[in-house]
Short mmCIF file of C-alpha atoms in Angstrom, two decimals:
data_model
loop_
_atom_site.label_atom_id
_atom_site.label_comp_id
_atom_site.label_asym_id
_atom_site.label_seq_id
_atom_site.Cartn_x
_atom_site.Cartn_y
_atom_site.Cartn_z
CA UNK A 1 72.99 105.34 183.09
CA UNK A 2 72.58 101.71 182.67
CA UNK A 3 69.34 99.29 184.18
CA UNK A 4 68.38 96.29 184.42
CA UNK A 5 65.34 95.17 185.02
CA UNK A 6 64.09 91.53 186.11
CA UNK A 7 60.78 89.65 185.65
CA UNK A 8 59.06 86.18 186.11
CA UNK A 9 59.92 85.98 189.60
CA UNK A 10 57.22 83.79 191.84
CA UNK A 11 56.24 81.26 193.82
CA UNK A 12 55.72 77.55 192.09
CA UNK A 13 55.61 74.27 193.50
CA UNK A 14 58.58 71.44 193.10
CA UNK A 15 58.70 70.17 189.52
CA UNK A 16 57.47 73.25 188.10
CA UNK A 17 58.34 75.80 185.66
CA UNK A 18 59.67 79.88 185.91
CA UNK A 19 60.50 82.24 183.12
CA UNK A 20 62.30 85.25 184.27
CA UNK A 21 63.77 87.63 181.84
CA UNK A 22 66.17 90.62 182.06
CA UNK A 23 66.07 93.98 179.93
CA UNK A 24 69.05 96.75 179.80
CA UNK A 25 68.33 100.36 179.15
CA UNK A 26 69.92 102.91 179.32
CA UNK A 27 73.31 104.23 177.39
CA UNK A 28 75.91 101.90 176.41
CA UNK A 29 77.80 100.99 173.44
CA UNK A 30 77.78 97.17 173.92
CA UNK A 31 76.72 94.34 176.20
CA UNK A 32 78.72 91.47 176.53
CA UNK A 33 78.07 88.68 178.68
CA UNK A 34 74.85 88.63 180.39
CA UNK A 35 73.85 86.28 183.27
CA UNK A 36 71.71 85.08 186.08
CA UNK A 37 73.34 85.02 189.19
CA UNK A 38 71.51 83.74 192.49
CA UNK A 39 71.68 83.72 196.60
CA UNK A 40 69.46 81.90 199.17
CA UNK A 41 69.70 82.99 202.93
CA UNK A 42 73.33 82.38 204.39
CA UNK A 43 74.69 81.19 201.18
CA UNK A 44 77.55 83.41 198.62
CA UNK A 45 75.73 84.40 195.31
CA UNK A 46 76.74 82.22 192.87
CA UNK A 47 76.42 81.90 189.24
CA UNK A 48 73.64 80.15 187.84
CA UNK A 49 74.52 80.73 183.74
CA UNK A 50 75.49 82.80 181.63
CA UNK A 51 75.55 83.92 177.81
CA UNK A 52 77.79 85.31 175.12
CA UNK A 53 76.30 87.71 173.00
CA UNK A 54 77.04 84.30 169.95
CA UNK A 55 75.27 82.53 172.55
CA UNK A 56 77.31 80.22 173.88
CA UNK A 57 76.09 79.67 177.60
CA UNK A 58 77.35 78.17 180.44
CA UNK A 59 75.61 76.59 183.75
CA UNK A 60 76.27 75.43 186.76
CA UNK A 61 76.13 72.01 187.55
CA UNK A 62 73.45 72.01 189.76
CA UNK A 63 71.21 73.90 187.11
CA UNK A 64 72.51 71.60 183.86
CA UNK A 65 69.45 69.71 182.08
CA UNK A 66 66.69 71.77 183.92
CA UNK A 67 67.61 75.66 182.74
CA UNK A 68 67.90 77.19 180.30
CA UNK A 69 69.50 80.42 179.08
CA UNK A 70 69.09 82.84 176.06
CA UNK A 71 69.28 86.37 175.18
CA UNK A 72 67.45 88.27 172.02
CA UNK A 73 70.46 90.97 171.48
CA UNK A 74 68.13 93.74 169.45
CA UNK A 75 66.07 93.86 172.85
CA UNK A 76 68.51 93.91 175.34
CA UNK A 77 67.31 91.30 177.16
CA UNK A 78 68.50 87.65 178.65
CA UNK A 79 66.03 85.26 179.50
CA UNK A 80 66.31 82.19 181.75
CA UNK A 81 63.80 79.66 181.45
CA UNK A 82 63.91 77.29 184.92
CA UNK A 83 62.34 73.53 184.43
CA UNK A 84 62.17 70.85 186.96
CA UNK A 85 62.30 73.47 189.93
CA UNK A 86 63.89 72.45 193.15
CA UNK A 87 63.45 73.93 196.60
CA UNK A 88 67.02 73.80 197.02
CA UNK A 89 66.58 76.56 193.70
CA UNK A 90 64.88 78.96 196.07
CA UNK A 91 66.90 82.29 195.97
CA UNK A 92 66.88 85.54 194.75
CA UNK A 93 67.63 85.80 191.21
CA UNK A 94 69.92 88.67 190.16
CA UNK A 95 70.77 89.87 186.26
CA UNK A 96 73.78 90.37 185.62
CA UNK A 97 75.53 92.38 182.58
CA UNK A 98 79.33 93.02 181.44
CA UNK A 99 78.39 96.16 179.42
CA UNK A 100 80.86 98.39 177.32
CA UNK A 101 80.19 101.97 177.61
CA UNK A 102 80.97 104.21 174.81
CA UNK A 103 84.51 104.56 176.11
CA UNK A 104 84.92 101.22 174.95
CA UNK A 105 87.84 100.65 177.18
CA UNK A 106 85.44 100.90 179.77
CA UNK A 107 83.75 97.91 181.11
CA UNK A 108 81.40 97.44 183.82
CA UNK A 109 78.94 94.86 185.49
CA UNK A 110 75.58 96.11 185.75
CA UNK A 111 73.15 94.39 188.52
CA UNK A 112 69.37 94.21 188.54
CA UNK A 113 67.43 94.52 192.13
CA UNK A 114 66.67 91.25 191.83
CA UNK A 115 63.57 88.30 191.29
CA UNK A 116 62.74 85.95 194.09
CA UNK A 117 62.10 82.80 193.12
CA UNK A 118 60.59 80.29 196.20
CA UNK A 119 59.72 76.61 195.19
CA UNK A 120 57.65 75.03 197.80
CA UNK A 121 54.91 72.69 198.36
#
């Protein structure tokens, strides 16, 4: 009953600039955290950031000073707005959501299919 959808996706060149963004739908009584997640070929999918619904975020250190994450509550949606763009940042990009259902004592993550992202020359 829950989706997420991702966007902004592509292919840009080292040094540039992505803005992928992440809406839920569905039926739920609350997100909580939402998050970007990501996984190049032969590596684990790691965390890239992720947000509080106050806002506080965290990153990873590879991403610190060149992303940057947000989320507009009343749309559902988490952004994360990639500066500076590395090849080594090549993956596929995955929303991710800790979302409270209307049992409230029930808590799930919700995944999205997925953005790829490729920075190359």
């Amino acid at each position: 009953q829950v989706q997420l959808v991702e966007s902004g996706g592509g292919l840009v060149q080292p040094g540039g600039s992505l803005r992928s963004s992440c809406a839920a739908s569905g039926s739920f009584f609350r997100i909580n955290v939402m998050g970007w997640y990501r996984q190049a070929p032969g590596k684990e999918r790691e965390l890239v950031a992720d947000i509080t619904r106050g806002g506080a975020a965290n990153y990873a250190d590879s991403v610190k000073g060149r992303f940057t994450i947000s989320r507009d509550n009343a749309k559902n949606t988490v952004y994360l707005q990639m500066n500076s763009l590395k090849p080594e940042d090549t993956a596929v990009y995955y929303c991710n959501a800790r979302i409270a259902t209307f049992n409230v004592n029930d808590v799930m993550d919700y995944w999205g299919k997925g953005t790829l992202v490729t920075v190359s020359s």
